[in-house]
mmCIF file of C-alpha atoms in Angstrom:
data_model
loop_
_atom_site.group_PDB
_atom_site.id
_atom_site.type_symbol
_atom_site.label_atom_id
_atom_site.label_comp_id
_atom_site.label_asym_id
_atom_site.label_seq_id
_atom_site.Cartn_x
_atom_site.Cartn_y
_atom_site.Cartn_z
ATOM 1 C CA UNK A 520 42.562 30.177 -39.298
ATOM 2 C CA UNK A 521 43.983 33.512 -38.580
ATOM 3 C CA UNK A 522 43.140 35.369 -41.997
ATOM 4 C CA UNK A 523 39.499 33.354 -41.813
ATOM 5 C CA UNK A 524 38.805 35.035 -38.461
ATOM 6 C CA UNK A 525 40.343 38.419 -39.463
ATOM 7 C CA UNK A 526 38.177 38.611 -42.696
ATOM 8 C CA UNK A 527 34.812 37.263 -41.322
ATOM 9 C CA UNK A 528 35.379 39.607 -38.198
ATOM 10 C CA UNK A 529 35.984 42.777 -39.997
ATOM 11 C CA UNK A 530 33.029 41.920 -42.515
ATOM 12 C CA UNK A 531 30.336 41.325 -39.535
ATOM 13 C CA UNK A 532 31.978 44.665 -38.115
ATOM 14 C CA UNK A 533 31.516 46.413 -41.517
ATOM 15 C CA UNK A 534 27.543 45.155 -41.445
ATOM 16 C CA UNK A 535 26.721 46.588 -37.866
ATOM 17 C CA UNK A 536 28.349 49.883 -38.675
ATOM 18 C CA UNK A 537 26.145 49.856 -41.340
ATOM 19 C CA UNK A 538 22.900 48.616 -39.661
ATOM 20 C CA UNK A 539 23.383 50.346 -36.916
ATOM 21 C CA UNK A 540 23.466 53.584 -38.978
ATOM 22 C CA UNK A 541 20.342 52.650 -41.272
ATOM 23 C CA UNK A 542 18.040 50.870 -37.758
ATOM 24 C CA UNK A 543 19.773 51.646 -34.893
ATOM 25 C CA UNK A 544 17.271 49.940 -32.641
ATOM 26 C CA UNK A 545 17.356 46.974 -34.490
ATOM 27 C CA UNK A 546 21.237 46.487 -34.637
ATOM 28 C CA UNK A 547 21.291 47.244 -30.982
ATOM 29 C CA UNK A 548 18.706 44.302 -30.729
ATOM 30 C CA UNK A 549 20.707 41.826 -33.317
ATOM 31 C CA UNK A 550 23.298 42.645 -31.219
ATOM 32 C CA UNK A 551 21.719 41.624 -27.857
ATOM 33 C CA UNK A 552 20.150 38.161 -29.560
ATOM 34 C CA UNK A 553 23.667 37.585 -30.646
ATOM 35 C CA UNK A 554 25.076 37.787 -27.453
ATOM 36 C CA UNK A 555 22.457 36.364 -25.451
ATOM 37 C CA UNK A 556 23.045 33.175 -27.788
ATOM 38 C CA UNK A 557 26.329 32.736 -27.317
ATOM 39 C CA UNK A 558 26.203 32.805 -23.569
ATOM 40 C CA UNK A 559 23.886 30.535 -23.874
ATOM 41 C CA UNK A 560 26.235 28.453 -26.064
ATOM 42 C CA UNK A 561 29.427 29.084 -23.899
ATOM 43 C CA UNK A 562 29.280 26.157 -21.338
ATOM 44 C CA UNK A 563 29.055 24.122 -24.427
ATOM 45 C CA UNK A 564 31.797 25.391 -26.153
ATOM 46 C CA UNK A 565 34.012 25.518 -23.210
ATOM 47 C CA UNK A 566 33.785 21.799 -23.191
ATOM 48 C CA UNK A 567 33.874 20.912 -26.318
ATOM 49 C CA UNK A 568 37.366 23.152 -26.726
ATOM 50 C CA UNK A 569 38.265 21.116 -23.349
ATOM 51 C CA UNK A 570 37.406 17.843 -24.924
ATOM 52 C CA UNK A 571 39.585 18.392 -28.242
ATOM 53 C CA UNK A 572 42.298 19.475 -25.772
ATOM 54 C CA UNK A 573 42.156 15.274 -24.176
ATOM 55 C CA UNK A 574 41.474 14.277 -27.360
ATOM 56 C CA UNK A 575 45.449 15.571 -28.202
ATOM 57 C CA UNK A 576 46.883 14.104 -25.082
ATOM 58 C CA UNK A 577 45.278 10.982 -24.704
ATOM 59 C CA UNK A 578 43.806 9.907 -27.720
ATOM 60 C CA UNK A 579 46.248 7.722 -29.300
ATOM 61 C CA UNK A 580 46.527 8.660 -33.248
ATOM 62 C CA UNK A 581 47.029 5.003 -34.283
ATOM 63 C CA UNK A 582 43.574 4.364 -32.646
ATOM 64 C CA UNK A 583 41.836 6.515 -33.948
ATOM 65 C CA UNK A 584 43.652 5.559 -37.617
ATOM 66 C CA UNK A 585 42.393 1.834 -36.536
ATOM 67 C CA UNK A 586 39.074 2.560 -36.320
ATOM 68 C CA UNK A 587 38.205 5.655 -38.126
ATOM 69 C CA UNK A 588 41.102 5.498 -40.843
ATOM 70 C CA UNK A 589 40.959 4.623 -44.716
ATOM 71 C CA UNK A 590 42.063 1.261 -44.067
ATOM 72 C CA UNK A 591 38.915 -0.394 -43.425
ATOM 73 C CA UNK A 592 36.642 2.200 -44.796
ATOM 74 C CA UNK A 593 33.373 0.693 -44.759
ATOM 75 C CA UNK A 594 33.760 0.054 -40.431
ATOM 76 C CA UNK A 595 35.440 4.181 -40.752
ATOM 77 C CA UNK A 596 32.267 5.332 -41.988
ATOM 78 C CA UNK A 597 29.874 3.389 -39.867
ATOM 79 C CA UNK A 598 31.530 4.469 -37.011
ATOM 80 C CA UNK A 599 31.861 8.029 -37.834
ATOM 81 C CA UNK A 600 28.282 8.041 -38.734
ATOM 82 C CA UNK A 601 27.156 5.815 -35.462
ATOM 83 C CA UNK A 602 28.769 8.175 -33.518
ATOM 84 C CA UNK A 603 27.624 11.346 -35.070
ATOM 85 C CA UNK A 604 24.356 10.231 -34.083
ATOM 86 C CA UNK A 605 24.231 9.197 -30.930
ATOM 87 C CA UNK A 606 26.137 13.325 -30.046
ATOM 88 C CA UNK A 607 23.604 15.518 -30.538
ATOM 89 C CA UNK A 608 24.658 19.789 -30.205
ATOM 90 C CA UNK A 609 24.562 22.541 -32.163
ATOM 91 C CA UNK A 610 26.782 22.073 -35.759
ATOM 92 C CA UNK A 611 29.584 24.396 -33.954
ATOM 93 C CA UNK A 612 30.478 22.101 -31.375
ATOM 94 C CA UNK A 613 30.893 19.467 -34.258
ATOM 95 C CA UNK A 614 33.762 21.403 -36.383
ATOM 96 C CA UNK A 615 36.454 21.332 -33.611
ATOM 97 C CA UNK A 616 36.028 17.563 -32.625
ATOM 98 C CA UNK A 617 36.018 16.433 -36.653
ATOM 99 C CA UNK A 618 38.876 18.852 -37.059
ATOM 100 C CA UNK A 619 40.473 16.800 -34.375
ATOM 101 C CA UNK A 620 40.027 13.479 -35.504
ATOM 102 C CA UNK A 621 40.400 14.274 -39.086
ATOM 103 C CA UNK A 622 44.127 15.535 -37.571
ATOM 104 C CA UNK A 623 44.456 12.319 -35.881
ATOM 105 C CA UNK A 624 44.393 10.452 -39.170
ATOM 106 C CA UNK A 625 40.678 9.720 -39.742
ATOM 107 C CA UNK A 626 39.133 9.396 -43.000
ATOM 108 C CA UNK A 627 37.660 12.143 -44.444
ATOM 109 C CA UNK A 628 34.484 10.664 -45.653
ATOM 110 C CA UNK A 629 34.239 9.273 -42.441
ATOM 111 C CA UNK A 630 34.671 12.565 -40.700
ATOM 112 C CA UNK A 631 31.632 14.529 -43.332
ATOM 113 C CA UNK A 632 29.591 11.310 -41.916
ATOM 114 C CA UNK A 633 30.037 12.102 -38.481
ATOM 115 C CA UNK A 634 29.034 16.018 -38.833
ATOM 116 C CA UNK A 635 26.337 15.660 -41.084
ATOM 117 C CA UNK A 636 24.824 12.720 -38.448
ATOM 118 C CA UNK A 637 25.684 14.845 -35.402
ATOM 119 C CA UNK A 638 23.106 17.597 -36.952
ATOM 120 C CA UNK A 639 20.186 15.389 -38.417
ATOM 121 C CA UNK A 640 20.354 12.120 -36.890
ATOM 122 C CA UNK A 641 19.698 12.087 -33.115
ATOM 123 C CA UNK A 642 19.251 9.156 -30.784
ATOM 124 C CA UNK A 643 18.556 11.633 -27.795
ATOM 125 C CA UNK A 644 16.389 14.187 -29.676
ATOM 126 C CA UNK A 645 14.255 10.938 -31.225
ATOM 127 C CA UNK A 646 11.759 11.196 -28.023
ATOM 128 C CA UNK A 647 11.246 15.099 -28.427
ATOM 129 C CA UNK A 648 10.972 14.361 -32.341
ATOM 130 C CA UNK A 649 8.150 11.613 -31.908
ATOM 131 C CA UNK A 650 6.356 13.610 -29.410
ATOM 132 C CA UNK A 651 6.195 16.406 -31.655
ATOM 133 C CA UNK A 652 5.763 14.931 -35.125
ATOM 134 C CA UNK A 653 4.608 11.215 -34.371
ATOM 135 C CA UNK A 654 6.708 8.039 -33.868
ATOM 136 C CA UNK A 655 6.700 6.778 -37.878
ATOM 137 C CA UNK A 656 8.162 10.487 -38.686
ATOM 138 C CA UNK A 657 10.510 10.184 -36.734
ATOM 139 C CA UNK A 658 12.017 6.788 -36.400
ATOM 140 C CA UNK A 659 11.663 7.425 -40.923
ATOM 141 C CA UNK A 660 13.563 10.426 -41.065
ATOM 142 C CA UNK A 661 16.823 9.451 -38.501
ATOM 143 C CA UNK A 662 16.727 5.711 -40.453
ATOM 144 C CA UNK A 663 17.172 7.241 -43.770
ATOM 145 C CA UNK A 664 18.933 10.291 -42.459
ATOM 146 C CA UNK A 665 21.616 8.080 -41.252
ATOM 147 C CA UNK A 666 21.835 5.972 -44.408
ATOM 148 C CA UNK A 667 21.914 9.688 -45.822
ATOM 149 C CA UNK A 668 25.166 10.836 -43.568
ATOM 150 C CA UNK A 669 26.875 7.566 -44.656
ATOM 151 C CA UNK A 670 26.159 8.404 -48.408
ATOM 152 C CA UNK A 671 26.707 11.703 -48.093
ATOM 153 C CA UNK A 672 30.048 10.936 -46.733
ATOM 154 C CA UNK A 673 31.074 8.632 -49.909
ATOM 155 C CA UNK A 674 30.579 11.595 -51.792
ATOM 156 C CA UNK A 675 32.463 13.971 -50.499
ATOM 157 C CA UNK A 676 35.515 11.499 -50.734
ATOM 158 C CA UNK A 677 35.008 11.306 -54.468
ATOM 159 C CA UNK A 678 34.801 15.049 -55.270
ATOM 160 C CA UNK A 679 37.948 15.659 -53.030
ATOM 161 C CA UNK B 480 16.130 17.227 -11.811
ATOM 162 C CA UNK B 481 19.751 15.668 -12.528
ATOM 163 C CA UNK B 482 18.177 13.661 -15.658
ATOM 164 C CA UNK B 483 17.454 17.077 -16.910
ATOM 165 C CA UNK B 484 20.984 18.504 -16.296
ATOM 166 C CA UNK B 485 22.467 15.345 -17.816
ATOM 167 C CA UNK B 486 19.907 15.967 -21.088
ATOM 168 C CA UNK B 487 20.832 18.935 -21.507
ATOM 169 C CA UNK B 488 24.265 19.418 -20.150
ATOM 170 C CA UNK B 489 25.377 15.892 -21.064
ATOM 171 C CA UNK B 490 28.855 16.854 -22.642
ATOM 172 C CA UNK B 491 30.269 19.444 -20.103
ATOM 173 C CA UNK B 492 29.471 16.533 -17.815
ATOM 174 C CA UNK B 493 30.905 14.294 -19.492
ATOM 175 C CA UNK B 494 33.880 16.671 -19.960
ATOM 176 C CA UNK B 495 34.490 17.083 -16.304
ATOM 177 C CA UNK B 496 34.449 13.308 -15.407
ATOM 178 C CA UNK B 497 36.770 12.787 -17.767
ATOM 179 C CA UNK B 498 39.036 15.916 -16.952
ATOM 180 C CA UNK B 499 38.976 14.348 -13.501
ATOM 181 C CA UNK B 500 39.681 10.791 -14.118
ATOM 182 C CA UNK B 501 43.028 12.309 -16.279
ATOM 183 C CA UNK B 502 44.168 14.808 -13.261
ATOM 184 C CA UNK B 503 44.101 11.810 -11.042
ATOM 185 C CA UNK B 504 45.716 9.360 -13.272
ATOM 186 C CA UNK B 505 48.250 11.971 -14.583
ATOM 187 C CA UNK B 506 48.145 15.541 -13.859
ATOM 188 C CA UNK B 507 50.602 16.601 -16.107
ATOM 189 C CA UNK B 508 48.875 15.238 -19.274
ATOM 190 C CA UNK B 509 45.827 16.728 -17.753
ATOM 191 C CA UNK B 510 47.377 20.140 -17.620
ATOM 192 C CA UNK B 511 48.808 19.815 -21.517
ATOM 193 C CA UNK B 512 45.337 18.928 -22.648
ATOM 194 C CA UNK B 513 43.476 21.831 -20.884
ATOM 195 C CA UNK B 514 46.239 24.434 -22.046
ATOM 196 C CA UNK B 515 45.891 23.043 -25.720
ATOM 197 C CA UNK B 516 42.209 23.194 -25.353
ATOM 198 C CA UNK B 517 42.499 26.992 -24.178
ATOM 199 C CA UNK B 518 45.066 27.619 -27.149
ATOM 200 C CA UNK B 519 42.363 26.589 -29.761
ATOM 201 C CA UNK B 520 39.676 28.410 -28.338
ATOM 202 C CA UNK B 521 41.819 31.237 -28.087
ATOM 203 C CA UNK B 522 42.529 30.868 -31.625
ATOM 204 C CA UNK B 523 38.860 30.833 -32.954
ATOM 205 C CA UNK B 524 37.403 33.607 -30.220
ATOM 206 C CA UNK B 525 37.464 36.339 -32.737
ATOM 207 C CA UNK B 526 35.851 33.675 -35.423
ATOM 208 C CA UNK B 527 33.329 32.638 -33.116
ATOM 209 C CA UNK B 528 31.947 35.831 -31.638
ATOM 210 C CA UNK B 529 31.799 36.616 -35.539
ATOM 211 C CA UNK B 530 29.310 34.124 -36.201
ATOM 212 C CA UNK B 531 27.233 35.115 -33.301
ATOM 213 C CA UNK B 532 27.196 38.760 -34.431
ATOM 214 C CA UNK B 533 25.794 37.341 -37.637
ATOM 215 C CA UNK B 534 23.599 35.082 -35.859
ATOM 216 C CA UNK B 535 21.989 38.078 -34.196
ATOM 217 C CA UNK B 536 21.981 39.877 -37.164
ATOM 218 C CA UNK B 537 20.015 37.364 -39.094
ATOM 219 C CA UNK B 538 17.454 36.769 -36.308
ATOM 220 C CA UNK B 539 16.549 40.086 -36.182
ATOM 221 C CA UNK B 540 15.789 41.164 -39.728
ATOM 222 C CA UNK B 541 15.332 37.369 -40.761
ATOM 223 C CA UNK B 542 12.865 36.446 -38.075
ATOM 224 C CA UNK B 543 11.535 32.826 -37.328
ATOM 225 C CA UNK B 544 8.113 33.792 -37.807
ATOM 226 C CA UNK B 545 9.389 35.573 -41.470
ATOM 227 C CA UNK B 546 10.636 32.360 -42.203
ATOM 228 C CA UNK B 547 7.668 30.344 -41.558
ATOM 229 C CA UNK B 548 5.478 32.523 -43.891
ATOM 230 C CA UNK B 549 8.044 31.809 -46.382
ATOM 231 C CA UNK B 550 7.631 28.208 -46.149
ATOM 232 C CA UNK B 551 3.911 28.081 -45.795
ATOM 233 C CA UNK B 552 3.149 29.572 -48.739
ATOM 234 C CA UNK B 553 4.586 27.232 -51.695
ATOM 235 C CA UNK B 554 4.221 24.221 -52.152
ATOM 236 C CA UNK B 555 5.881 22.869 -54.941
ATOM 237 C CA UNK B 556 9.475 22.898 -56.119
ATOM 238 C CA UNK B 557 9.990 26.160 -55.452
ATOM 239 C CA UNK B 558 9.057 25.454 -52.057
ATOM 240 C CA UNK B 559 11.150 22.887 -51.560
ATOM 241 C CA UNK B 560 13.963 24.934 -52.913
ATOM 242 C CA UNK B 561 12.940 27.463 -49.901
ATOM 243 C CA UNK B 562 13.099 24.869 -47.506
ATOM 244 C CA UNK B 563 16.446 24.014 -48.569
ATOM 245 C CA UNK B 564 17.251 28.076 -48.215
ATOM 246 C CA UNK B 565 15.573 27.936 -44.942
ATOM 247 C CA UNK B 566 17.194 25.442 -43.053
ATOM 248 C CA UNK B 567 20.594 26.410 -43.952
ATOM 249 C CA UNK B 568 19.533 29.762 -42.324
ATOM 250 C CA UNK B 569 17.549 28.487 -39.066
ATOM 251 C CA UNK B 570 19.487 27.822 -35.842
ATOM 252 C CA UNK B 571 17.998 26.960 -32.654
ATOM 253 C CA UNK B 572 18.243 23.789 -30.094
ATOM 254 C CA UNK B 573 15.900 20.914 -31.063
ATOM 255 C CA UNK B 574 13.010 22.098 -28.973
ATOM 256 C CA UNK B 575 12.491 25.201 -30.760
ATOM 257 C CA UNK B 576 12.711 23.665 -34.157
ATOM 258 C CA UNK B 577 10.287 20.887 -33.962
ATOM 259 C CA UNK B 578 7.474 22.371 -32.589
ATOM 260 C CA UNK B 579 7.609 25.498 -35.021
ATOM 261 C CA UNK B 580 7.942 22.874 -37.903
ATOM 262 C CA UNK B 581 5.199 20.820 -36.585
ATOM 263 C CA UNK B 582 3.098 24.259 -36.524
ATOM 264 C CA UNK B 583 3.902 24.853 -39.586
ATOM 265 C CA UNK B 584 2.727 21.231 -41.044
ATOM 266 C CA UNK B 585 -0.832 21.498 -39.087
ATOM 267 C CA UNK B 586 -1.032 25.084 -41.747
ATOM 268 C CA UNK B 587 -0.918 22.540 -44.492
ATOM 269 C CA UNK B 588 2.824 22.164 -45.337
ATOM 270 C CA UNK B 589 3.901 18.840 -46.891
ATOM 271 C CA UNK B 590 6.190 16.255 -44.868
ATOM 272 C CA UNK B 591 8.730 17.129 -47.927
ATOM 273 C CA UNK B 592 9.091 20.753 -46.373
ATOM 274 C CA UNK B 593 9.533 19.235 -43.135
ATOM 275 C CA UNK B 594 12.033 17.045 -43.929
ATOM 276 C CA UNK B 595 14.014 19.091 -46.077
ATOM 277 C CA UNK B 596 14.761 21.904 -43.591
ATOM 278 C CA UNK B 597 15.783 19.100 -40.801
ATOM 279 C CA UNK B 598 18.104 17.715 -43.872
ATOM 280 C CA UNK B 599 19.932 20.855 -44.798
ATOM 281 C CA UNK B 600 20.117 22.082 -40.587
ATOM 282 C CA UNK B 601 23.632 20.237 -41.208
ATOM 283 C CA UNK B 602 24.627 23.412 -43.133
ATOM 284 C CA UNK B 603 24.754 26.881 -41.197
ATOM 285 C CA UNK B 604 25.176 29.165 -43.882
ATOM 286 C CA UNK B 605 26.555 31.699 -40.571
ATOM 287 C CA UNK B 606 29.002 29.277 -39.483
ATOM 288 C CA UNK B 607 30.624 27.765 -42.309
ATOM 289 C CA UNK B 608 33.892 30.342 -41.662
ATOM 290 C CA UNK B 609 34.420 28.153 -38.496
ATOM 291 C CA UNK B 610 34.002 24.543 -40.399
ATOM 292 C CA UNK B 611 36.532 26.061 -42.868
ATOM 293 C CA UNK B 612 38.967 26.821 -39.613
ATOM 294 C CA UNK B 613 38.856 23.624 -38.625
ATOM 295 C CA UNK B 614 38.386 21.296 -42.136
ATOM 296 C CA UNK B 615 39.684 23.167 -45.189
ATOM 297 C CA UNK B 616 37.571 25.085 -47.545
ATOM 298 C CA UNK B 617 37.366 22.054 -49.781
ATOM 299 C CA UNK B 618 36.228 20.098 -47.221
ATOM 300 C CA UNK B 619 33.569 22.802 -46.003
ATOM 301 C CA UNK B 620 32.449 23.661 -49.318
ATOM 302 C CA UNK B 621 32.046 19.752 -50.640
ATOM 303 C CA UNK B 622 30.018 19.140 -47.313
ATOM 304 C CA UNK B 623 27.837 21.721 -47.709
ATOM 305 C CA UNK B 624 26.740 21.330 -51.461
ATOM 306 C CA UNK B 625 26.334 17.623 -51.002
ATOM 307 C CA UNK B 626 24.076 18.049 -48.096
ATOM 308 C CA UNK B 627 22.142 20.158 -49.984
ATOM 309 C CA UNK B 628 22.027 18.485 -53.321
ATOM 310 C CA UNK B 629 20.908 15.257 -50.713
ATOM 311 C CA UNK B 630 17.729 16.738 -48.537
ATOM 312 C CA UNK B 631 15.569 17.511 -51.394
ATOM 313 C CA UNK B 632 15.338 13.275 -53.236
ATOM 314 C CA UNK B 633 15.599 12.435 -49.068
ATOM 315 C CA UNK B 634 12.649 14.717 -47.839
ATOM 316 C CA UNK B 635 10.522 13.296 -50.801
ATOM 317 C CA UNK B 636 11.671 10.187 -50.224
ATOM 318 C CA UNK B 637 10.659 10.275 -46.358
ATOM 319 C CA UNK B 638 7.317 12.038 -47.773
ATOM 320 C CA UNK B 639 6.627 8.829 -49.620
ATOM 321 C CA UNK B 640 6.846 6.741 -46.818
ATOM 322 C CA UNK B 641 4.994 8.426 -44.675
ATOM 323 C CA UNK B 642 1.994 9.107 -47.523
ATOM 324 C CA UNK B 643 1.861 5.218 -47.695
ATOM 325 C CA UNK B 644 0.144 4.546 -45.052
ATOM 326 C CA UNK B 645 -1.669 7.674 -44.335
ATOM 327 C CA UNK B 646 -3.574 6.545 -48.115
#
């Protein structure tokens, strides 16, 4: 985690010393759209970190093997998916709560599920997404998108 | 007024109910979970202001509207290949995506295009350092290309349906 951070931070370092020396006004302004994102973001993420954190204490690890775990794979996968979808938040807040439960002893297919149905399946968003596109597109897309996670899921557990 | 904070705030409220619930049922617990909490966030900080630096750094030289122009203007494969590019680069909360997508399908762009860059959003080229933090670079890496590899067959698929009745 350490060396990941290290390396990414010095490369986006290296790119705004750069910028900033070829468009100064524009690095100045990636740099203010960066931040003003993040505090944006940062209530969010403070919870999310906070979550994991009960997740740790109180979670039990055989529970979450029970329901999410490899030994009934077909109810891990559902679940994962079922519960990617009805979260909804930016892909970031996903990582550390998979990381968690894949930790806890749940299935990694059913933990790709759950990500990849937190992003493009959305029970809450559905309204917003049938105002904006019409109620077929939308009630189309999340039905197949959340066939999609579960699939997509399968996959990843034969290519690991 | 509190439906709207619960929309769009729903899990630091659901955060702090629980948080409470656990400092009245047992505080010590309580206190271990917050501190481990803190310790991981600690731990990704640098990562994380990282990915916003490149998040700011794409939306400024690879603008929303640049992006839009991009997808408007083919329409077949190589299109869809663009929309796959796209929406592994676009971030943005729900209500900025759809209706610039929607926008973008009243200029003539097929429900494929559509689809396809709601598909891939699951992959954020910026913040793929962080999934690898948290899930291995296998896991990262598998979960990206599949999701990829996935939208394209899905957003036609989805295009289908939709032309079906439309005919």
């Amino acid at each position: 985690m350490i060396t990941v951070s290290l390396v990414y931070f010095v490369l986006i370092s290296a790119a705004y010393l750069f910028l900033g020396r070829v468009n100064p006004q524009k690095c100045r302004q990636a740099l203010r759209v960066g931040g003003h994102s993040l505090l944006k973001l940062i209530p969010l993420l403070l919870a999310v970190f906070a979550l994991v954190g009960l997740f740790q204490e109180f979670l039990p690890p055989q529970l979450v093997t029970a329901w999410l775990g490899e030994s009934n794979r077909f109810l891990a996968l559902l679940l994962g998916t079922a519960a990617g979808a009805v979260a909804i938040g930016p892909p970031l807040a996903a990582y550390p709560l998979a990381g968690s439960l894949q930790s806890a002893g749940a299935w990694p297919p059913a933990v790709a599920a759950f990500i990849m149905s937190w992003v493009s399946v959305g029970i809450i968003t559905l309204t917003i997404e049938a105002q904006t596109f019409g109620a077929r597109f939308a009630l189309i897309r999340n039905a197949i998108s959340f066939v999609v996670a579960m699939l997509g899921g399968l996959l990843l557990g034969l290519l690991l | 007024m509190i439906r709207a904070i619960l929309a769009r705030h729903w899990l630091p409220v659901i955060t702090c109910v629980l948080y409470l619930f656990a400092f009245a049922v047992a505080p010590q617990r309580a206190i271990n979970a917050l501190s481990s909490g803190g310790q991981l966030f600690a731990s990704v900080l640098l990562l994380i202001l990282s990915v916003f630096g490149l998040i700011g750094i794409l939306q400024v030289w690879i603008s929303r509207e640049l992006i839009v122009r991009l997808l408007g203007r083919e329409g077949g494969l190589k299109g869809l290949l663009i929309a796959a590019l796209c929406g592994t680069l676009l971030i943005g909360p729900a209500y900025i995506i759809f209706p610039l997508l929607m926008s973008l399908k009243q200029q003539g762009a097929r429900w494929a295009v559509i689809a396809i860059v709601l598909g891939v959003y699951a992959v954020k080229i910026q913040m793929i350092p962080v999934e690898v933090g948290f899930l291995g670079w296998q896991f990262s890496l598998a979960r990206a290309l599949i999701t990829i590899a996935l939208a394209i067959p899905t957003g036609l698929l989805i295009e289908a349906l939709m032309e079906r009745r439309e005919l």
